[in-house]
């Protein structure tokens, strides 16, 4: 099996942890593992004095937690919606009855930042919700520009960095981001099932709302003091997480990003050679989105028959290939050849 989705191909050393006996979590040893993981995560996210809440939930669970505990007590949210993940912020705000305004961004395009500033100045929101990388298209937004606008108008910034974490540069402290979220099966490339909510030192001084029992920030933060989660965590994934973080810390963020980027650039050169249009204005290193010229209706299923997974893109003929995980240039050559074969049938 070759995976170009999330997670990607995983090293045997990490996969095998999934076959080991499950540890009991109410022990000092497990607490140490949680505390150690928190330190490493804060380091990788450049959020030295913040905290990380661990949820046994996919990334949407962490998005839900942000809206229930924080956004629900704000007066007005401002949402960047350039694809399905942006609109997920919108539907969460609707669910919790949070007043909000959407700034729609067309498919695969960057934000017009001058227009954005005008819209923020007119809207005067108190919280800004966006993605760093809108994974449904592959577009990366400029968080530096967004951060400048938020600082200028005194807006609290929340970034869904689920698919940009460890694939594109992001410095939570320098950018003044209040809350960031990520999850286990994207940049960390381990089993799905855990999500991570990073809280800046500034936002930790806030009194949060209590609108979600399981996701309650205060309850989770209290338990975290002793390295525990309030409810049974996905222990096996925590073991994989710890092993992954040790590797990532020893490599360093820059090197990890550089290797994801080199794979992305390599695959994009193959797309160019094959005449596959790449519509994204500013692509993330995380994925490459491209249109095949023919047989887009059968491509996904035909690759599946060969035990190869890529992501359909929502738009007809549009596909996405992830560059996270274990992936060589030979793998990418092979993938491009197989796509070409199906296209030419
Ligand atoms: C994967 C992802 C999510 C979370 O989706 P789940 O289905 O809950 O894992 C949220 N935002 C972005 C940008 C993502 O890429």
CSV table of C-alpha atoms and ligand atoms in Angstrom, one decimal, residues 6 57-61 63 85-86 88 131-136 160-164 181 183 185-186 192, ligand 1:
chain,number,residue,atom,x,y,z
A,6,UNK,CA,-3.3,11.5,5.8
A,57,UNK,CA,-10.7,13.4,19.0
A,58,UNK,CA,-9.9,14.2,15.4
A,59,UNK,CA,-9.0,17.8,14.4
A,60,UNK,CA,-12.6,18.9,14.2
A,61,UNK,CA,-12.9,18.0,17.9
A,63,UNK,CA,-12.1,23.2,16.4
A,85,UNK,CA,-12.4,23.7,6.4
A,86,UNK,CA,-13.1,27.4,6.4
A,88,UNK,CA,-16.4,24.3,9.1
A,131,UNK,CA,-6.8,28.1,8.3
A,132,UNK,CA,-3.1,28.4,7.7
A,133,UNK,CA,-3.5,25.9,4.8
A,134,UNK,CA,-7.0,25.3,3.4
A,135,UNK,CA,-6.4,21.5,2.8
A,136,UNK,CA,-9.5,21.1,0.5
A,160,UNK,CA,-6.3,26.0,12.3
A,161,UNK,CA,-2.7,24.8,11.5
A,162,UNK,CA,-3.8,21.1,11.2
A,163,UNK,CA,-2.3,20.5,7.8
A,164,UNK,CA,0.5,23.2,7.9
A,181,UNK,CA,-4.7,23.6,16.6
A,183,UNK,CA,-3.9,16.8,14.9
A,185,UNK,CA,-2.5,12.2,11.3
A,186,UNK,CA,-1.3,15.2,9.5
A,192,UNK,CA,-5.6,9.5,13.5
B,1,LIG,C1,-7.8,17.5,8.5
B,1,LIG,C2,-8.2,18.9,8.8
B,1,LIG,C3,-9.1,19.2,9.8
B,1,LIG,C4,-9.8,18.1,10.7
B,1,LIG,O1,-10.5,17.2,10.0
B,1,LIG,P1,-10.9,15.8,10.8
B,1,LIG,O2,-11.8,15.1,9.7
B,1,LIG,O3,-11.6,16.1,12.0
B,1,LIG,O4,-9.6,15.1,11.0
B,1,LIG,C5,-9.4,20.5,10.0
B,1,LIG,N1,-8.8,21.5,9.4
B,1,LIG,C6,-7.9,21.2,8.4
B,1,LIG,C7,-7.3,22.4,7.7
B,1,LIG,C8,-7.6,19.9,8.1
B,1,LIG,O5,-6.7,19.7,7.1
